C-alpha positions as a printed Julia matrix, in Angstrom:
80×3 Matrix{Float64}:
 -15.17  -22.76   -6.31
 -13.34  -22.7    -9.61
  -9.75  -21.49   -9.78
  -8.9   -18.27  -11.59
  -7.11  -18.63  -14.9
  -3.89  -16.59  -14.76
  -0.91  -15.92  -16.99
   2.45  -14.17  -16.91
   2.55  -10.61  -18.26
   3.92  -10.17  -21.78
   6.57   -7.46  -22.04
   5.19   -4.4   -23.83
   1.55   -5.53  -23.78
  -1.02   -3.02  -22.54
  -3.88   -5.51  -22.62
  -4.88   -9.06  -23.38
  -7.69  -10.96  -25.05
  -8.75  -14.07  -23.12
 -10.01  -16.65  -25.63
 -12.09  -19.72  -24.78
 -12.87  -22.37  -27.41
 -16.05  -24.24  -26.53
 -16.85  -27.9   -27.41
 -19.53  -26.82  -29.91
 -17.04  -24.71  -31.88
 -18.12  -21.37  -30.41
 -15.27  -19.03  -29.51
 -15.47  -16.42  -26.78
 -13.1   -13.45  -26.74
 -12.97  -11.3   -23.62
 -10.77   -8.17  -23.49
  -8.65   -7.87  -20.32
  -7.15   -4.38  -20.13
  -3.82   -4.81  -18.35
  -5.14   -7.69  -16.22
  -3.42  -11.08  -16.13
  -6.23  -13.05  -14.54
  -9.67  -14.26  -15.64
 -12.12  -15.22  -12.91
 -14.62  -17.91  -13.79
 -17.93  -17.43  -12.0
 -19.14  -20.32   -9.85
 -22.13  -20.64  -12.19
 -19.75  -21.4   -15.11
 -19.99  -25.19  -14.69
 -23.77  -25.01  -14.3
 -24.23  -22.97  -17.48
 -22.06  -24.95  -19.89
 -22.14  -28.56  -21.08
 -19.54  -31.26  -20.46
 -16.77  -31.34  -23.03
 -13.29  -30.2   -23.96
 -12.48  -26.53  -23.46
  -9.32  -24.7   -24.51
  -8.17  -21.23  -23.53
  -5.36  -18.98  -24.6
  -4.19  -15.4   -24.33
  -3.55  -12.91  -27.11
  -1.47   -9.94  -25.94
  -2.33   -6.52  -27.36
  -0.55   -3.19  -27.63
  -2.51   -0.13  -28.7
  -5.27   -2.45  -29.95
  -2.98   -4.51  -32.2
  -2.97   -8.25  -31.55
   0.3    -9.99  -30.82
   1.29  -13.64  -31.01
  -1.24  -15.9   -29.22
  -0.09  -18.16  -26.4
  -0.28  -21.91  -26.66
  -3.73  -23.3   -25.9
  -4.36  -24.87  -22.51
  -7.14  -27.45  -22.61
  -9.22  -29.2   -19.99
 -12.12  -31.63  -19.94
 -15.26  -30.7   -18.04
 -17.26  -33.72  -16.92
 -20.52  -33.14  -15.1
 -21.56  -35.73  -12.58
 -25.18  -35.74  -11.52
């Protein structure tokens, strides 16, 4: 089971955008309305290739984006 990705609340934020940069350059943005946790499904590692992944949080208030967090990166290595 994969761990949840969690972050500390940002004062004044009413939501967050969870951002994942994929190894192929694709960028996913997932709105998180007031939540400070992103659960990765167990199928996540089956569905994506090995490579370097980075995630960060962008706080929002009334739909306006704030200052993004620093990126946190990890390497996914699949072993057959």
